[in-house]
PDB file of C-alpha atoms in Angstrom:
ATOM      1  CA  MET A1248       0.000   0.000   0.000  1.00 96.00           C
ATOM      2  CA  LYS A1249       1.113   3.564  -0.735  1.00 97.00           C
ATOM      3  CA  ASP A1250       2.570   5.517   2.214  1.00 97.00           C
ATOM      4  CA  GLN A1251      -0.272   8.061   2.151  1.00 98.00           C
ATOM      5  CA  VAL A1252      -3.637   8.035   0.361  1.00 98.00           C
ATOM      6  CA  ARG A1253      -5.862  11.102   0.423  1.00 98.00           C
ATOM      7  CA  VAL A1254      -9.547  10.158   0.246  1.00 98.00           C
ATOM      8  CA  SER A1255     -12.778  12.154  -0.045  1.00 98.00           C
ATOM      9  CA  LEU A1256     -16.132  10.557   0.814  1.00 98.00           C
ATOM     10  CA  VAL A1257     -18.861  12.626  -0.842  1.00 98.00           C
ATOM     11  CA  GLN A1258     -22.291  12.433   0.817  1.00 98.00           C
ATOM     12  CA  LEU A1259     -24.165  13.032  -2.425  1.00 97.00           C
ATOM     13  CA  ASP A1260     -27.848  13.984  -2.542  1.00 96.00           C
ATOM     14  CA  ALA A1261     -28.664  11.809  -5.549  1.00 96.00           C
ATOM     15  CA  LYS A1262     -31.616  12.977  -7.620  1.00 95.00           C
ATOM     16  CA  PRO A1263     -34.150  10.183  -8.225  1.00 95.00           C
ATOM     17  CA  LEU A1264     -33.996   8.706 -11.724  1.00 96.00           C
ATOM     18  CA  GLU A1265     -31.779  11.492 -13.110  1.00 97.00           C
ATOM     19  CA  PRO A1266     -28.529   9.739 -14.059  1.00 98.00           C
ATOM     20  CA  ALA A1267     -27.218  12.485 -16.352  1.00 98.00           C
ATOM     21  CA  ALA A1268     -27.688  15.187 -13.704  1.00 98.00           C
ATOM     22  CA  ASN A1269     -26.174  12.969 -11.001  1.00 98.00           C
ATOM     23  CA  ALA A1270     -23.175  12.138 -13.182  1.00 98.00           C
ATOM     24  CA  GLU A1271     -22.543  15.811 -13.866  1.00 98.00           C
ATOM     25  CA  ARG A1272     -22.674  16.676 -10.157  1.00 98.00           C
ATOM     26  CA  MET A1273     -20.345  13.786  -9.296  1.00 98.00           C
ATOM     27  CA  ALA A1274     -17.919  14.947 -11.981  1.00 98.00           C
ATOM     28  CA  GLY A1275     -17.904  18.402 -10.406  1.00 98.00           C
ATOM     29  CA  PHE A1276     -17.087  16.948  -6.990  1.00 98.00           C
ATOM     30  CA  ILE A1277     -14.303  14.786  -8.445  1.00 98.00           C
ATOM     31  CA  GLU A1278     -12.611  17.700 -10.159  1.00 97.00           C
ATOM     32  CA  ARG A1279     -12.985  19.950  -7.112  1.00 98.00           C
ATOM     33  CA  GLU A1280     -11.745  17.364  -4.599  1.00 98.00           C
ATOM     34  CA  GLY A1281      -8.791  16.554  -6.828  1.00 97.00           C
ATOM     35  CA  ARG A1282      -7.903  20.160  -7.542  1.00 96.00           C
ATOM     36  CA  GLU A1283      -8.533  21.773  -4.146  1.00 97.00           C
ATOM     37  CA  HIS A1284      -7.838  18.890  -1.756  1.00 97.00           C
ATOM     38  CA  ARG A1285      -5.450  16.666  -3.752  1.00 97.00           C
ATOM     39  CA  ALA A1286      -7.782  13.699  -3.343  1.00 98.00           C
ATOM     40  CA  GLU A1287      -6.444  10.457  -4.808  1.00 98.00           C
ATOM     41  CA  LEU A1288      -9.653   8.500  -4.171  1.00 98.00           C
ATOM     42  CA  VAL A1289     -13.115  10.087  -4.393  1.00 98.00           C
ATOM     43  CA  VAL A1290     -16.052   7.976  -3.226  1.00 98.00           C
ATOM     44  CA  PHE A1291     -19.806   8.351  -3.789  1.00 98.00           C
ATOM     45  CA  PRO A1292     -22.740   6.448  -2.195  1.00 98.00           C
ATOM     46  CA  GLU A1293     -24.780   3.444  -3.278  1.00 98.00           C
ATOM     47  CA  LEU A1294     -26.972   3.955  -6.363  1.00 98.00           C
ATOM     48  CA  SER A1295     -25.642   7.458  -6.934  1.00 98.00           C
ATOM     49  CA  SER A1296     -26.644   7.260 -10.586  1.00 98.00           C
ATOM     50  CA  THR A1297     -30.391   6.762 -10.000  1.00 97.00           C
ATOM     51  CA  GLY A1298     -31.171   7.236  -6.321  1.00 95.00           C
ATOM     52  CA  TYR A1299     -32.561   4.444  -4.171  1.00 95.00           C
ATOM     53  CA  VAL A1300     -35.462   2.113  -4.976  1.00 91.00           C
ATOM     54  CA  GLN A1301     -38.969   2.912  -3.799  1.00 85.00           C
ATOM     55  CA  SER A1302     -40.169   1.216  -0.642  1.00 66.00           C
ATOM     56  CA  ALA A1303     -42.720  -1.015  -2.387  1.00 63.00           C
ATOM     57  CA  ARG A1304     -42.942  -2.650  -5.786  1.00 65.00           C
ATOM     58  CA  ASP A1305     -44.474  -0.247  -8.290  1.00 68.00           C
ATOM     59  CA  ASP A1306     -44.679  -1.125 -11.989  1.00 78.00           C
ATOM     60  CA  ARG A1307     -44.359   2.488 -13.071  1.00 88.00           C
ATOM     61  CA  PHE A1308     -41.297   3.049 -10.896  1.00 90.00           C
ATOM     62  CA  ALA A1309     -39.799  -0.263 -12.043  1.00 89.00           C
ATOM     63  CA  GLU A1310     -40.153   0.818 -15.680  1.00 91.00           C
ATOM     64  CA  GLN A1311     -38.498   4.175 -14.896  1.00 94.00           C
ATOM     65  CA  LEU A1312     -35.677   2.490 -12.993  1.00 94.00           C
ATOM     66  CA  TYR A1313     -34.926   0.114 -15.857  1.00 94.00           C
ATOM     67  CA  ARG A1314     -34.911   3.060 -18.255  1.00 96.00           C
ATOM     68  CA  ALA A1315     -32.539   5.049 -16.023  1.00 97.00           C
ATOM     69  CA  SER A1316     -30.136   2.131 -15.487  1.00 98.00           C
ATOM     70  CA  GLU A1317     -27.165   1.633 -17.786  1.00 98.00           C
ATOM     71  CA  PRO A1318     -24.276  -0.638 -18.706  1.00 98.00           C
ATOM     72  CA  ILE A1319     -20.732  -0.380 -17.393  1.00 98.00           C
ATOM     73  CA  PRO A1320     -19.007   1.201 -19.254  1.00 97.00           C
ATOM     74  CA  GLY A1321     -21.884   3.552 -20.002  1.00 98.00           C
ATOM     75  CA  PRO A1322     -22.837   7.233 -19.893  1.00 98.00           C
ATOM     76  CA  THR A1323     -22.298   7.701 -16.160  1.00 98.00           C
ATOM     77  CA  THR A1324     -18.977   5.871 -15.991  1.00 98.00           C
ATOM     78  CA  GLU A1325     -17.775   7.710 -19.101  1.00 98.00           C
ATOM     79  CA  ARG A1326     -18.512  11.074 -17.461  1.00 98.00           C
ATOM     80  CA  LEU A1327     -16.842   9.982 -14.212  1.00 98.00           C
ATOM     81  CA  ALA A1328     -13.876   8.650 -16.185  1.00 98.00           C
ATOM     82  CA  ALA A1329     -13.369  12.014 -17.863  1.00 98.00           C
ATOM     83  CA  ALA A1330     -13.421  13.721 -14.463  1.00 98.00           C
ATOM     84  CA  ALA A1331     -11.036  11.117 -13.017  1.00 98.00           C
ATOM     85  CA  ARG A1332      -8.570  11.812 -15.828  1.00 98.00           C
ATOM     86  CA  ALA A1333      -8.871  15.570 -15.299  1.00 97.00           C
ATOM     87  CA  ALA A1334      -8.342  15.246 -11.539  1.00 98.00           C
ATOM     88  CA  GLY A1335      -5.790  12.421 -11.714  1.00 97.00           C
ATOM     89  CA  CYS A1336      -7.625  10.364  -9.095  1.00 98.00           C
ATOM     90  CA  HIS A1337      -9.436   7.087  -8.534  1.00 98.00           C
ATOM     91  CA  VAL A1338     -13.241   7.119  -8.234  1.00 98.00           C
ATOM     92  CA  VAL A1339     -15.751   4.721  -6.676  1.00 98.00           C
ATOM     93  CA  ALA A1340     -19.478   5.218  -7.306  1.00 98.00           C
ATOM     94  CA  GLY A1341     -22.749   3.310  -7.029  1.00 98.00           C
ATOM     95  CA  ILE A1342     -24.471   2.513 -10.340  1.00 98.00           C
ATOM     96  CA  SER A1343     -27.781   0.875 -11.207  1.00 98.00           C
ATOM     97  CA  GLN A1344     -26.339  -1.429 -13.858  1.00 98.00           C
ATOM     98  CA  THR A1345     -28.075  -3.292 -16.655  1.00 98.00           C
ATOM     99  CA  HIS A1346     -27.142  -6.923 -17.154  1.00 96.00           C
ATOM    100  CA  PRO A1347     -24.679  -7.241 -20.059  1.00 93.00           C
ATOM    101  CA  VAL A1348     -26.713  -9.985 -21.772  1.00 94.00           C
ATOM    102  CA  ILE A1349     -30.234 -10.335 -20.341  1.00 94.00           C
ATOM    103  CA  PRO A1350     -32.636  -7.443 -21.022  1.00 90.00           C
ATOM    104  CA  GLU A1351     -34.582  -5.974 -18.064  1.00 90.00           C
ATOM    105  CA  VAL A1352     -32.244  -7.521 -15.471  1.00 94.00           C
ATOM    106  CA  LEU A1353     -30.286  -5.240 -13.127  1.00 96.00           C
ATOM    107  CA  TYR A1354     -27.330  -5.275 -10.744  1.00 97.00           C
ATOM    108  CA  ASN A1355     -26.800  -2.933  -7.806  1.00 98.00           C
ATOM    109  CA  SER A1356     -23.153  -2.153  -8.546  1.00 98.00           C
ATOM    110  CA  ALA A1357     -20.110  -0.288  -7.293  1.00 98.00           C
ATOM    111  CA  VAL A1358     -17.570   0.684  -9.945  1.00 98.00           C
ATOM    112  CA  LEU A1359     -13.887   1.522  -9.440  1.00 98.00           C
ATOM    113  CA  ILE A1360     -12.369   3.837 -12.039  1.00 98.00           C
ATOM    114  CA  GLY A1361      -8.661   4.621 -12.320  1.00 98.00           C
ATOM    115  CA  PRO A1362      -6.974   7.985 -12.927  1.00 98.00           C
ATOM    116  CA  ASP A1363      -6.555   7.040 -16.590  1.00 98.00           C
ATOM    117  CA  GLY A1364     -10.337   6.707 -16.887  1.00 98.00           C
ATOM    118  CA  ALA A1365     -10.304   2.914 -17.198  1.00 98.00           C
ATOM    119  CA  VAL A1366     -12.788   0.760 -15.297  1.00 98.00           C
ATOM    120  CA  ILE A1367     -10.628  -1.238 -12.873  1.00 98.00           C
ATOM    121  CA  GLY A1368     -13.400  -3.326 -11.350  1.00 98.00           C
ATOM    122  CA  VAL A1369     -17.095  -3.718 -10.592  1.00 98.00           C
ATOM    123  CA  HIS A1370     -18.713  -5.204  -7.484  1.00 98.00           C
ATOM    124  CA  HIS A1371     -22.269  -6.511  -7.709  1.00 98.00           C
ATOM    125  CA  LYS A1372     -23.981  -6.248  -4.329  1.00 97.00           C
ATOM    126  CA  VAL A1373     -23.874  -9.711  -2.802  1.00 96.00           C
ATOM    127  CA  HIS A1374     -26.606  -9.277  -0.184  1.00 93.00           C
ATOM    128  CA  ALA A1375     -29.758  -7.613  -1.530  1.00 89.00           C
ATOM    129  CA  CYS A1376     -31.683  -5.897   1.248  1.00 88.00           C
ATOM    130  CA  ARG A1377     -35.471  -5.858   1.578  1.00 86.00           C
ATOM    131  CA  ASP A1378     -37.076  -4.105  -1.427  1.00 86.00           C
ATOM    132  CA  GLU A1379     -33.888  -4.289  -3.467  1.00 89.00           C
ATOM    133  CA  LYS A1380     -34.754  -7.927  -4.101  1.00 90.00           C
ATOM    134  CA  GLU A1381     -37.651  -6.739  -6.263  1.00 89.00           C
ATOM    135  CA  TYR A1382     -35.256  -5.050  -8.683  1.00 92.00           C
ATOM    136  CA  TYR A1383     -31.720  -6.453  -8.441  1.00 95.00           C
ATOM    137  CA  ILE A1384     -30.121  -9.858  -8.718  1.00 95.00           C
ATOM    138  CA  ALA A1385     -27.408 -10.654  -6.181  1.00 95.00           C
ATOM    139  CA  GLY A1386     -23.768 -10.768  -7.195  1.00 95.00           C
ATOM    140  CA  ASP A1387     -21.681 -13.895  -6.713  1.00 94.00           C
ATOM    141  CA  THR A1388     -18.069 -12.724  -6.877  1.00 94.00           C
ATOM    142  CA  VAL A1389     -15.683 -11.343  -4.255  1.00 96.00           C
ATOM    143  CA  ASP A1390     -12.836  -9.472  -5.927  1.00 97.00           C
ATOM    144  CA  VAL A1391      -9.893  -7.350  -4.824  1.00 98.00           C
ATOM    145  CA  HIS A1392      -8.396  -4.816  -7.227  1.00 98.00           C
ATOM    146  CA  PRO A1393      -4.681  -3.933  -7.219  1.00 98.00           C
ATOM    147  CA  THR A1394      -4.130  -0.186  -7.759  1.00 98.00           C
ATOM    148  CA  GLU A1395      -1.254   2.245  -7.286  1.00 98.00           C
ATOM    149  CA  LEU A1396      -2.921   3.283  -4.011  1.00 98.00           C
ATOM    150  CA  GLY A1397      -3.130  -0.229  -2.627  1.00 98.00           C
ATOM    151  CA  ASN A1398      -5.374  -3.263  -2.965  1.00 98.00           C
ATOM    152  CA  ILE A1399      -8.981  -2.029  -2.987  1.00 98.00           C
ATOM    153  CA  ALA A1400     -12.139  -4.065  -2.342  1.00 98.00           C
ATOM    154  CA  LEU A1401     -15.712  -2.831  -2.707  1.00 98.00           C
ATOM    155  CA  ASN A1402     -18.945  -3.574  -0.924  1.00 96.00           C
ATOM    156  CA  LEU A1403     -22.420  -2.089  -0.778  1.00 97.00           C
ATOM    157  CA  CYS A1404     -24.419  -1.130   2.333  1.00 95.00           C
ATOM    158  CA  TYR A1405     -26.125  -4.323   3.593  1.00 93.00           C
ATOM    159  CA  ASP A1406     -22.959  -6.253   2.645  1.00 96.00           C
ATOM    160  CA  VAL A1407     -21.335  -4.709   5.735  1.00 95.00           C
ATOM    161  CA  ARG A1408     -23.644  -6.715   8.042  1.00 94.00           C
ATOM    162  CA  PHE A1409     -21.938  -9.910   6.859  1.00 96.00           C
ATOM    163  CA  PRO A1410     -18.413  -9.876   8.305  1.00 96.00           C
ATOM    164  CA  GLU A1411     -17.498 -12.906   6.224  1.00 96.00           C
ATOM    165  CA  LEU A1412     -17.398 -10.749   3.083  1.00 97.00           C
ATOM    166  CA  ALA A1413     -14.838  -8.259   4.409  1.00 97.00           C
ATOM    167  CA  ARG A1414     -12.788 -11.144   5.827  1.00 97.00           C
ATOM    168  CA  VAL A1415     -12.668 -12.921   2.468  1.00 97.00           C
ATOM    169  CA  GLN A1416     -11.711  -9.659   0.771  1.00 98.00           C
ATOM    170  CA  THR A1417      -8.919  -9.200   3.305  1.00 98.00           C
ATOM    171  CA  LEU A1418      -7.702 -12.771   2.856  1.00 97.00           C
ATOM    172  CA  ARG A1419      -7.515 -12.002  -0.861  1.00 98.00           C
ATOM    173  CA  GLY A1420      -5.235  -9.060  -0.168  1.00 98.00           C
ATOM    174  CA  ALA A1421      -7.494  -6.045   0.468  1.00 98.00           C
ATOM    175  CA  GLU A1422      -5.882  -3.112   2.263  1.00 98.00           C
ATOM    176  CA  ILE A1423      -8.662  -0.573   1.665  1.00 98.00           C
ATOM    177  CA  VAL A1424     -12.321  -1.633   1.724  1.00 98.00           C
ATOM    178  CA  VAL A1425     -14.729   0.920   0.277  1.00 98.00           C
ATOM    179  CA  SER A1426     -18.353   0.536   1.395  1.00 98.00           C
ATOM    180  CA  LEU A1427     -21.105   2.510  -0.349  1.00 98.00           C
ATOM    181  CA  TRP A1428     -24.328   3.124   1.568  1.00 97.00           C
ATOM    182  CA  ALA A1429     -27.879   4.334   1.003  1.00 95.00           C
ATOM    183  CA  SER A1430     -28.950   4.064   4.627  1.00 92.00           C
ATOM    184  CA  ALA A1431     -32.071   5.931   5.676  1.00 91.00           C
ATOM    185  CA  VAL A1432     -33.321   7.100   9.049  1.00 88.00           C
ATOM    186  CA  GLN A1433     -34.913   4.093  10.817  1.00 83.00           C
ATOM    187  CA  PRO A1434     -35.677   4.959  14.451  1.00 81.00           C
ATOM    188  CA  GLY A1435     -35.133   2.020  16.772  1.00 79.00           C
ATOM    189  CA  LYS A1436     -33.621  -0.111  13.996  1.00 80.00           C
ATOM    190  CA  VAL A1437     -30.468   1.670  12.821  1.00 80.00           C
ATOM    191  CA  PRO A1438     -28.638   4.029  15.213  1.00 80.00           C
ATOM    192  CA  PRO A1439     -27.442   7.338  13.737  1.00 76.00           C
ATOM    193  CA  ASP A1440     -23.794   6.429  14.388  1.00 86.00           C
ATOM    194  CA  SER A1441     -24.198   3.055  12.665  1.00 88.00           C
ATOM    195  CA  ILE A1442     -21.674   3.784   9.926  1.00 94.00           C
ATOM    196  CA  ILE A1443     -18.977   4.885  12.356  1.00 95.00           C
ATOM    197  CA  GLN A1444     -19.536   1.734  14.427  1.00 95.00           C
ATOM    198  CA  ARG A1445     -19.474  -0.662  11.506  1.00 96.00           C
ATOM    199  CA  CYS A1446     -16.504   0.933   9.778  1.00 97.00           C
ATOM    200  CA  ALA A1447     -14.519   0.754  13.025  1.00 98.00           C
ATOM    201  CA  THR A1448     -15.511  -2.878  13.637  1.00 98.00           C
ATOM    202  CA  ARG A1449     -14.768  -4.164  10.121  1.00 98.00           C
ATOM    203  CA  ALA A1450     -11.477  -2.214  10.076  1.00 98.00           C
ATOM    204  CA  MET A1451     -10.343  -3.569  13.449  1.00 98.00           C
ATOM    205  CA  GLU A1452     -11.380  -7.163  12.681  1.00 97.00           C
ATOM    206  CA  ASN A1453      -9.277  -7.216   9.527  1.00 98.00           C
ATOM    207  CA  ALA A1454      -6.557  -4.597  10.112  1.00 98.00           C
ATOM    208  CA  VAL A1455      -7.651  -2.705   7.009  1.00 98.00           C
ATOM    209  CA  PHE A1456      -8.791   0.796   6.182  1.00 98.00           C
ATOM    210  CA  PHE A1457     -12.581   0.742   5.953  1.00 98.00           C
ATOM    211  CA  LEU A1458     -14.415   3.637   4.299  1.00 98.00           C
ATOM    212  CA  GLY A1459     -18.198   4.080   4.581  1.00 98.00           C
ATOM    213  CA  CYS A1460     -19.856   6.660   2.327  1.00 98.00           C
ATOM    214  CA  ASN A1461     -23.569   7.261   2.890  1.00 97.00           C
ATOM    215  CA  ARG A1462     -25.905   9.490   0.900  1.00 96.00           C
ATOM    216  CA  THR A1463     -28.117  12.388   1.906  1.00 96.00           C
ATOM    217  CA  GLY A1464     -31.456  13.786   0.770  1.00 94.00           C
ATOM    218  CA  THR A1465     -34.873  12.183   0.361  1.00 90.00           C
ATOM    219  CA  ASP A1466     -36.276   9.567  -2.036  1.00 86.00           C
ATOM    220  CA  ASP A1467     -39.958   8.713  -1.848  1.00 80.00           C
ATOM    221  CA  THR A1468     -40.583   8.302   1.926  1.00 83.00           C
ATOM    222  CA  MET A1469     -36.933   7.763   2.939  1.00 88.00           C
ATOM    223  CA  THR A1470     -34.572  10.359   4.370  1.00 94.00           C
ATOM    224  CA  PHE A1471     -30.878   9.440   4.241  1.00 94.00           C
ATOM    225  CA  TYR A1472     -28.711  10.410   7.158  1.00 94.00           C
ATOM    226  CA  GLY A1473     -25.165  10.880   5.804  1.00 95.00           C
ATOM    227  CA  ARG A1474     -22.644  10.521   8.660  1.00 96.00           C
ATOM    228  CA  SER A1475     -19.980   8.898   6.518  1.00 97.00           C
ATOM    229  CA  ALA A1476     -16.779   7.694   8.161  1.00 98.00           C
ATOM    230  CA  ALA A1477     -13.264   6.440   7.560  1.00 98.00           C
ATOM    231  CA  ALA A1478     -11.665   3.990  10.000  1.00 98.00           C
ATOM    232  CA  GLY A1479      -8.062   2.893  10.394  1.00 98.00           C
ATOM    233  CA  PRO A1480      -6.647  -0.616  10.869  1.00 98.00           C
ATOM    234  CA  SER A1481      -6.785  -0.432  14.673  1.00 97.00           C
ATOM    235  CA  GLY A1482     -10.450   0.593  14.585  1.00 97.00           C
ATOM    236  CA  ASP A1483      -9.799   4.280  15.184  1.00 97.00           C
ATOM    237  CA  THR A1484     -12.042   6.796  13.409  1.00 98.00           C
ATOM    238  CA  LEU A1485      -9.886   8.900  11.082  1.00 98.00           C
ATOM    239  CA  ALA A1486     -12.663  11.213   9.926  1.00 98.00           C
ATOM    240  CA  SER A1487     -16.452  11.307  10.078  1.00 98.00           C
ATOM    241  CA  SER A1488     -19.463  13.468   9.352  1.00 97.00           C
ATOM    242  CA  ASP A1489     -21.935  14.536  12.024  1.00 95.00           C
ATOM    243  CA  THR A1490     -24.537  15.760   9.557  1.00 95.00           C
ATOM    244  CA  ASP A1491     -27.163  14.554   7.100  1.00 94.00           C
ATOM    245  CA  GLN A1492     -26.200  17.348   4.718  1.00 95.00           C
ATOM    246  CA  GLU A1493     -24.261  17.008   1.477  1.00 97.00           C
ATOM    247  CA  GLU A1494     -20.533  17.373   2.167  1.00 97.00           C
ATOM    248  CA  ALA A1495     -17.153  15.718   1.626  1.00 98.00           C
ATOM    249  CA  VAL A1496     -15.486  13.817   4.464  1.00 98.00           C
ATOM    250  CA  ARG A1497     -11.709  13.818   3.984  1.00 98.00           C
ATOM    251  CA  ALA A1498      -9.060  11.560   5.480  1.00 98.00           C
ATOM    252  CA  VAL A1499      -5.451  10.545   4.930  1.00 98.00           C
ATOM    253  CA  LEU A1500      -4.745   6.801   5.044  1.00 98.00           C
ATOM    254  CA  ALA A1501      -1.198   5.995   6.217  1.00 98.00           C
ATOM    255  CA  GLY A1502       0.175   2.726   4.897  1.00 98.00           C
ATOM    256  CA  ALA A1503       2.541   2.530   7.874  1.00 98.00           C
ATOM    257  CA  ASP A1504      -0.473   2.261  10.196  1.00 98.00           C
ATOM    258  CA  LEU A1505      -1.699  -0.840   8.397  1.00 98.00           C
ATOM    259  CA  ARG A1506       1.712  -2.477   8.458  1.00 97.00           C
ATOM    260  CA  ALA A1507       2.234  -1.664  12.139  1.00 97.00           C
ATOM    261  CA  GLN A1508      -1.157  -3.006  13.190  1.00 97.00           C
ATOM    262  CA  ARG A1509      -0.619  -6.275  11.347  1.00 96.00           C
ATOM    263  CA  ARG A1510       2.757  -6.717  13.037  1.00 96.00           C
ATOM    264  CA  TYR A1511       1.243  -5.943  16.442  1.00 95.00           C
ATOM    265  CA  LEU A1512      -1.724  -8.335  16.172  1.00 94.00           C
ATOM    266  CA  THR A1513      -0.994 -11.334  13.972  1.00 94.00           C
ATOM    267  CA  LEU A1514      -4.643 -11.854  13.039  1.00 93.00           C
ATOM    268  CA  PHE A1515      -4.040 -13.997  10.014  1.00 94.00           C
ATOM    269  CA  ARG A1516      -1.478 -16.284  11.626  1.00 94.00           C
ATOM    270  CA  ASP A1517      -3.787 -16.767  14.608  1.00 95.00           C
ATOM    271  CA  ARG A1518      -6.914 -17.720  12.668  1.00 94.00           C
ATOM    272  CA  ARG A1519      -8.375 -21.220  13.251  1.00 95.00           C
ATOM    273  CA  PRO A1520     -10.237 -21.909   9.993  1.00 94.00           C
ATOM    274  CA  GLU A1521     -10.618 -25.579  10.863  1.00 94.00           C
ATOM    275  CA  LEU A1522     -13.132 -24.460  13.521  1.00 95.00           C
ATOM    276  CA  TYR A1523     -15.203 -22.230  11.260  1.00 94.00           C
ATOM    277  CA  GLY A1524     -16.863 -24.849   9.072  1.00 93.00           C
ATOM    278  CA  ALA A1525     -20.348 -23.906  10.293  1.00 93.00           C
ATOM    279  CA  LEU A1526     -20.009 -20.670   8.316  1.00 92.00           C
ATOM    280  CA  THR A1527     -20.391 -22.588   5.081  1.00 89.00           C
ATOM    281  CA  GLU A1528     -23.128 -24.968   6.203  1.00 91.00           C
ATOM    282  CA  SER A1529     -26.719 -24.339   5.175  1.00 87.00           C
ATOM    283  CA  LEU A1530     -29.264 -23.428   7.867  1.00 85.00           C
ATOM    284  CA  SER A1531     -31.093 -26.663   7.140  1.00 81.00           C
ATOM    285  CA  SER A1532     -28.071 -28.811   8.034  1.00 67.00           C
ATOM    286  CA  GLY A1533     -29.008 -28.792  11.735  1.00 58.00           C
ATOM    287  CA  ALA A1534     -25.392 -28.467  12.840  1.00 53.00           C
ATOM    288  CA  THR A1535     -24.992 -27.868  16.573  1.00 55.00           C
ATOM    289  CA  GLY A1536     -22.049 -27.216  18.816  1.00 55.00           C
ATOM    290  CA  THR A1537     -20.900 -29.974  21.172  1.00 53.00           C
ATOM    291  CA  GLY A1538     -18.516 -28.036  23.393  1.00 53.00           C
ATOM    292  CA  LEU A1539     -18.573 -28.970  27.084  1.00 50.00           C
TER     293      LEU A1539
END
């Protein structure tokens, strides 16, 4: 991993079903963060291209969502690529992606674009949450992408509730995990500091940098609460937002911190994978512990 990586997490207020307008606003943020703050990695929330799905299945909305979705590469990634080249930085953004072969089938995707404008990688959300299942098929790959900044892995919102995913990404070499969120206010179900907590936990468990970028604004009946955060390998919060307003959260990731933490706690040497078989058993297997 590079000695220092300057990151900007942009709490975008994505406009529902307006991909061209959202792409243009993201491009503006990329160029500004690169020019004014020397950002090397600029991150946007889940489904930044279209906004989030409506809270119940609606044929009219479904038709509009399919129409607003796009391939990768496509119009949104091409606009972000141009901005990435102009700013000389990497970009991660959430895209409602059309299936490359099957018409009217969608992925909830995160795309990683390099400073040369090339698409480095795409993550299809592995764990579809609630109403997302009505629109998106779940991904089935877990990739890590080597870059000049370090090895970067991607996940999307609900993916963070499954620690196995971040662990597999780390075992495949991830040093920076970028998590894109579209988390709305849910009193009694999701605490307002949820992103800070989860970033810190996933970072500490795996001795990685864990970045959580949440959106702002309102779609349909949902209000998104922002409060993005960046956590270091020891679980310390490097930077965070305390607002639900659109803003950029900036942090510097020090590669020395990752190396030092992994020397201090030898997490990967100390694992006992022979004891973790239940993780891959189906719920119907009826496996039970027999410890005395």
